[in-house]
């Protein structure tokens, strides 16, 4: 579990839901819950809050698992950064999910062109005060964006969800998160576009521990303090991706995996270049 700066805690591994939607999406999320995931990521822009909420409600009604044991997370879209628009969008998200409250709401990205992310953050603070949202955070924020919202509102985000994987370990931003008491959530945790499954540091560690390369990468996240959100529509992979607590990478293995970032050498500019962010 990760302790958040607001006193709540969230699981060490979550489930990603892009691009799941419709009935098939509901079934995949339901399978993930059956397979043990207790943190489900979503976003207004994924157009799947409805089926994520349906899967969670169906699961809770038959499993005996209590509502408090499942963390449902969504994200405010970049087009809703005006204060009133952000407040309304928060209510819309909770309504689409069909839940009494949202456990985590993140600002999906700073949308620097409109430059209204401080307003959006103040709206999230208000939604938290009203009890509609339990924990609040951001996504794709740089250290500068974080400093700006903290200075403006006096409230530090509990979470920053950013791209993190062995090709892009975000060591500097993660260190800043640690300094500020912010939990790092990792999107595309296995490695955007192409996963480094065949890279020697990953493949060698997998062979040494008798696990899969995906498990090595997810375990690496856990050991460096990053909370990965792997998505899989494949039930066996869902199980595999959660089963990363029965072995430990050595310090040398962790360091060797991080060196893959140096080979890639990208800098984080806070602008997600994927699918769903506008
Ligand atoms: P990912 O979870 O790292 O990778 C997903 C891909 O890996 C799928 O093609 C999946 O295939 C495959 N996979 C999963 N487990 C595997 C395993 N054990 N072995 C081999 N292949 C495996 O990347 P992602 O979906 O891009 O990111 C995860 C989540 O982060 C998203 O779903 C979304 O919730 C969030 N996200 C957020 C942002 C943001 O801007 N905040 C941006 C991107 C993503 P199958 O499904 O076919 O098994």
Coordinates of C-alpha atoms and ligand atoms in Angstrom, one line a residue:
X1 CA 0.0 0.0 0.0
X2 CA 1.0 3.6 -0.6
X3 CA 0.3 6.1 2.2
X4 CA -1.1 9.3 0.7
X5 CA -0.4 12.8 2.1
X6 CA -4.1 13.1 3.0
X7 CA -4.1 10.1 5.4
X8 CA -5.7 7.6 3.0
X9 CA -3.8 4.7 1.4
X10 CA -4.0 3.1 -2.0
X11 CA -2.8 -0.3 -3.4
X12 CA 0.8 -0.8 -4.6
X13 CA -0.4 -2.0 -8.1
X14 CA -3.4 -0.7 -10.0
X15 CA -5.3 -1.6 -13.2
X16 CA -5.1 0.5 -16.3
X17 CA -8.3 0.8 -18.4
X18 CA -7.4 2.6 -21.6
X19 CA -8.8 1.7 -24.2
X20 CA -11.4 -0.5 -22.6
X21 CA -15.0 0.5 -23.1
X22 CA -18.4 -1.0 -23.8
X23 CA -19.6 -4.4 -22.7
X24 CA -16.2 -6.0 -23.4
X25 CA -14.5 -3.3 -21.4
X26 CA -16.9 -3.9 -18.5
X27 CA -16.1 -7.7 -18.6
X28 CA -12.3 -7.0 -18.6
X29 CA -12.6 -4.7 -15.6
X30 CA -14.8 -7.2 -13.8
X31 CA -12.2 -9.9 -14.5
X32 CA -9.5 -7.6 -13.1
X33 CA -11.5 -7.1 -9.9
X34 CA -12.1 -10.9 -9.7
X35 CA -8.4 -11.4 -10.2
X36 CA -7.6 -9.2 -7.2
X37 CA -7.1 -5.6 -8.5
X38 CA -8.3 -3.1 -5.9
X39 CA -7.2 0.1 -7.7
X40 CA -8.9 0.9 -11.0
X41 CA -7.8 3.8 -13.2
X42 CA -10.2 5.5 -15.5
X43 CA -10.7 9.0 -17.1
X44 CA -13.4 11.1 -18.6
X45 CA -11.5 11.0 -21.9
X46 CA -11.4 7.2 -21.9
X47 CA -15.2 7.3 -22.2
X48 CA -15.4 4.3 -19.9
X49 CA -16.4 5.7 -16.5
X50 CA -19.8 4.2 -17.0
X51 CA -18.6 0.6 -17.5
X52 CA -15.9 0.9 -14.9
X53 CA -18.5 2.0 -12.4
X54 CA -20.8 -0.8 -13.5
X55 CA -18.1 -3.4 -13.2
X56 CA -17.2 -2.1 -9.7
X57 CA -20.8 -2.0 -8.5
X58 CA -21.5 -5.5 -9.9
X59 CA -18.4 -6.9 -8.3
X60 CA -19.2 -5.3 -4.9
X61 CA -22.7 -6.7 -5.0
X62 CA -21.6 -10.3 -5.2
X63 CA -18.1 -10.5 -3.8
X64 CA -18.5 -9.5 -0.2
X65 CA -15.7 -7.0 -0.7
X66 CA -16.6 -3.7 0.9
X67 CA -16.7 -0.4 -1.0
X68 CA -13.8 1.0 1.0
X69 CA -11.5 -1.8 -0.2
X70 CA -11.7 -0.7 -3.9
X71 CA -10.1 2.5 -5.0
X72 CA -11.8 4.0 -8.1
X73 CA -9.8 6.7 -9.8
X74 CA -10.7 9.0 -12.7
X75 CA -9.3 12.1 -14.4
X76 CA -10.6 15.5 -15.3
X77 CA -10.3 16.3 -19.0
X78 CA -8.2 19.2 -20.1
X79 CA -11.2 21.0 -21.7
X80 CA -12.8 21.3 -18.2
X81 CA -10.2 23.5 -16.4
X82 CA -12.4 26.5 -15.8
X83 CA -13.3 26.4 -12.1
X84 CA -17.0 26.0 -12.6
X85 CA -16.6 23.6 -15.5
X86 CA -14.2 21.5 -13.3
X87 CA -16.6 21.4 -10.4
X88 CA -19.4 20.3 -12.7
X89 CA -17.2 17.7 -14.5
X90 CA -16.4 16.2 -11.1
X91 CA -20.1 15.7 -10.4
X92 CA -20.6 14.3 -13.9
X93 CA -17.8 11.7 -13.3
X94 CA -19.2 10.5 -10.0
X95 CA -22.6 10.3 -11.6
X96 CA -21.4 8.3 -14.6
X97 CA -19.6 5.9 -12.3
X98 CA -22.8 5.4 -10.3
X99 CA -21.0 5.7 -7.0
X100 CA -21.5 8.0 -4.0
X101 CA -18.0 9.3 -4.3
X102 CA -14.9 9.0 -6.3
X103 CA -11.8 7.8 -4.4
X104 CA -9.2 9.6 -6.5
X105 CA -9.7 12.4 -9.0
X106 CA -6.6 13.6 -11.0
X107 CA -6.2 16.5 -13.4
X108 CA -5.4 14.5 -16.6
X109 CA -2.8 17.0 -17.8
X110 CA -1.8 20.6 -17.3
X111 CA -3.1 21.7 -20.7
X112 CA -0.5 24.6 -20.7
X113 CA -2.1 26.3 -23.7
X114 CA -5.1 27.3 -21.7
X115 CA -3.0 27.7 -18.6
X116 CA -5.9 27.1 -16.3
X117 CA -4.6 24.1 -14.4
X118 CA -4.4 26.2 -11.1
X119 CA -8.1 26.9 -11.4
X120 CA -8.8 23.3 -12.0
X121 CA -6.7 22.3 -9.0
X122 CA -8.7 24.8 -6.8
X123 CA -11.9 23.1 -8.0
X124 CA -10.5 19.6 -7.1
X125 CA -9.7 21.0 -3.6
X126 CA -13.3 22.2 -3.3
X127 CA -14.7 18.8 -4.5
X128 CA -12.6 17.1 -1.8
X129 CA -13.9 19.5 0.8
X130 CA -17.5 18.7 -0.3
X131 CA -16.8 15.0 0.2
X132 CA -17.5 14.1 -3.4
X133 CA -13.9 13.0 -4.0
X134 CA -11.7 11.4 -1.3
X135 CA -8.2 12.1 -2.6
X136 CA -7.0 14.5 -5.3
X137 CA -4.0 14.6 -7.5
X138 CA -2.6 15.4 -11.0
X139 CA -1.2 13.7 -14.0
X140 CA 1.5 14.6 -16.5
X141 CA 2.6 17.5 -14.3
X142 CA 6.3 18.6 -14.3
X143 CA 8.0 19.9 -11.1
X144 CA 7.2 23.4 -12.2
X145 CA 3.4 22.7 -12.6
X146 CA 3.5 21.0 -9.1
X147 CA 5.2 24.0 -7.6
X148 CA 2.6 26.4 -9.2
X149 CA -0.5 24.6 -7.8
X150 CA 1.1 24.2 -4.4
X151 CA 2.0 27.9 -4.2
X152 CA -1.4 28.9 -5.5
X153 CA -3.6 26.7 -3.3
X154 CA -1.4 25.7 -0.4
X155 CA -2.5 22.1 -1.1
X156 CA 0.0 19.5 -2.3
X157 CA -1.4 16.9 -4.8
X158 CA -1.5 13.4 -3.3
X159 CA -0.5 11.7 -6.6
X160 CA 1.2 12.6 -9.9
X161 CA 0.5 10.0 -12.6
X162 CA 3.2 10.1 -15.2
X163 CA 4.9 8.0 -17.8
X164 CA 7.4 5.7 -16.0
X165 CA 9.1 2.5 -17.3
X166 CA 12.7 1.2 -17.6
X167 CA 13.2 3.3 -20.8
X168 CA 12.1 6.4 -19.0
X169 CA 12.6 6.1 -15.3
X170 CA 11.8 9.7 -14.3
X171 CA 14.4 9.6 -11.5
X172 CA 14.4 13.4 -11.1
X173 CA 10.7 13.8 -11.0
X174 CA 10.3 10.9 -8.7
X175 CA 12.9 12.4 -6.3
X176 CA 10.8 15.7 -6.4
X177 CA 7.7 13.7 -5.6
X178 CA 9.5 12.1 -2.7
X179 CA 10.6 15.5 -1.4
X180 CA 7.0 16.8 -1.6
X181 CA 5.3 13.7 -0.3
X182 CA 3.6 12.9 -3.6
X183 CA 3.0 9.3 -4.7
X184 CA 4.2 8.5 -8.2
X185 CA 1.8 6.5 -10.3
X186 CA 3.2 5.0 -13.5
X187 CA 1.3 5.0 -16.8
X188 CA 2.5 2.7 -19.6
X189 CA 4.5 0.9 -16.8
X190 CA 5.6 -1.9 -19.1
X191 CA 7.2 0.5 -21.6
X192 CA 5.4 2.6 -24.1
X193 CA 5.2 1.3 -27.7
X194 CA 7.7 -1.5 -27.2
X195 CA 8.3 -3.2 -23.8
X196 CA 11.9 -3.9 -22.9
X197 CA 11.2 -7.6 -22.3
X198 CA 14.2 -8.7 -24.3
X199 CA 16.7 -6.3 -22.8
X200 CA 19.4 -8.2 -21.0
X201 CA 18.9 -6.5 -17.5
X202 CA 15.2 -7.5 -17.7
X203 CA 15.5 -10.9 -19.4
X204 CA 18.4 -11.9 -17.1
X205 CA 16.5 -11.0 -13.9
X206 CA 13.5 -12.9 -15.2
X207 CA 15.6 -16.0 -15.7
X208 CA 17.3 -15.6 -12.3
X209 CA 14.0 -15.3 -10.4
X210 CA 11.9 -17.7 -12.5
X211 CA 9.4 -15.0 -13.4
X212 CA 8.3 -13.2 -16.6
X213 CA 10.0 -10.1 -18.0
X214 CA 6.7 -8.2 -17.3
X215 CA 6.9 -9.2 -13.6
X216 CA 10.5 -8.0 -13.4
X217 CA 9.5 -4.6 -14.8
X218 CA 6.5 -4.3 -12.4
X219 CA 8.6 -5.4 -9.5
X220 CA 11.2 -2.8 -10.4
X221 CA 8.4 -0.2 -10.1
X222 CA 7.4 -1.5 -6.7
X223 CA 11.0 -1.4 -5.5
X224 CA 11.7 2.2 -6.8
X225 CA 8.5 3.4 -5.1
X226 CA 6.5 3.8 -8.3
X227 CA 2.9 2.6 -8.4
X228 CA 2.3 0.8 -11.8
X229 CA -1.0 0.7 -13.6
X230 CA -0.7 -2.2 -16.0
X231 CA -3.5 -2.8 -18.4
X232 CA -4.3 -6.2 -19.7
X233 CA -7.3 -7.7 -21.4
X234 CA -5.8 -11.1 -20.9
X235 CA -6.9 -12.7 -17.6
X236 CA -3.7 -14.8 -17.2
X237 CA -1.6 -11.6 -17.7
X238 CA -3.8 -9.8 -15.2
X239 CA -2.9 -12.4 -12.6
X240 CA 0.7 -12.4 -13.6
X241 CA 1.0 -8.6 -13.3
X242 CA -0.4 -8.6 -9.8
X243 CA 1.9 -11.5 -8.7
X244 CA 5.0 -9.5 -8.0
X245 CA 5.4 -9.7 -4.3
X246 CA 7.0 -13.2 -4.0
X247 CA 10.5 -12.2 -5.1
X248 CA 12.9 -9.3 -4.7
X249 CA 15.3 -7.8 -7.3
X250 CA 18.8 -7.2 -6.0
X251 CA 20.1 -3.6 -5.9
X252 CA 22.4 -4.5 -8.8
X253 CA 19.4 -5.7 -10.9
X254 CA 17.4 -2.5 -10.1
X255 CA 20.3 -0.3 -11.1
X256 CA 20.9 -2.3 -14.3
X257 CA 17.3 -1.9 -15.3
X258 CA 17.4 1.9 -14.6
X259 CA 20.4 2.2 -17.0
X260 CA 18.0 1.4 -19.9
X261 CA 16.8 5.0 -19.4
X262 CA 20.2 6.4 -20.1
X263 CA 20.2 4.5 -23.4
X264 CA 16.9 6.1 -24.3
X265 CA 17.8 9.6 -22.9
X266 CA 14.4 11.4 -23.3
X267 CA 13.5 14.4 -21.2
X268 CA 10.0 14.7 -19.7
X269 CA 8.3 17.9 -20.9
X270 CA 4.9 17.3 -19.3
X271 CA 3.1 16.9 -22.6
X272 CA 1.7 13.4 -23.0
X273 CA 1.9 12.3 -26.6
X274 CA -0.6 9.6 -26.4
X275 CA -4.1 9.0 -27.5
X276 CA -6.5 10.3 -24.9
X277 CA -5.3 13.5 -23.4
X278 CA -7.1 16.4 -24.9
Ligands
LIG1 P1 0.8 -0.9 -20.3 O1 -0.1 -1.2 -19.2 O2 2.3 -0.7 -19.9 O3 0.8 -1.9 -21.5 C1 -0.4 -2.5 -22.0 C2 0.0 -3.4 -23.1 O4 0.8 -4.4 -22.5 C3 -1.2 -4.1 -23.7 O5 -1.0 -4.3 -25.0 C4 -1.2 -5.5 -23.0 O6 -1.8 -6.5 -23.8 C5 0.2 -5.7 -22.8 N1 0.5 -6.5 -21.6 C6 0.0 -6.4 -20.3 N2 0.5 -7.3 -19.5 C7 1.4 -8.0 -20.2 C8 2.2 -9.1 -19.8 N3 2.3 -9.6 -18.6 N4 3.0 -9.6 -20.8 C9 3.0 -9.1 -22.1 N5 2.2 -8.1 -22.4 C10 1.4 -7.5 -21.5 O7 0.5 0.5 -21.0 P2 -0.8 1.5 -21.1 O8 -2.1 0.7 -21.3 O9 -0.4 2.5 -22.1 O10 -0.8 2.2 -19.7 C11 -1.5 1.6 -18.6 C12 -2.6 2.5 -18.1 O11 -2.1 3.8 -17.8 C13 -3.6 2.8 -19.2 O12 -4.5 1.7 -19.4 C14 -4.3 4.0 -18.6 O13 -5.2 3.6 -17.5 C15 -3.1 4.8 -18.0 N6 -2.6 5.8 -18.9 C16 -2.6 7.1 -18.5 C17 -2.1 8.2 -19.3 C18 -2.1 9.6 -18.8 O14 -1.8 10.5 -19.6 N7 -2.4 9.8 -17.5 C19 -1.5 7.9 -20.6 C20 -1.4 6.5 -20.9 C21 -2.0 5.5 -20.1 P3 -3.2 -7.2 -23.5 O15 -4.2 -6.2 -23.0 O16 -3.5 -7.8 -24.9 O17 -2.9 -8.3 -22.5

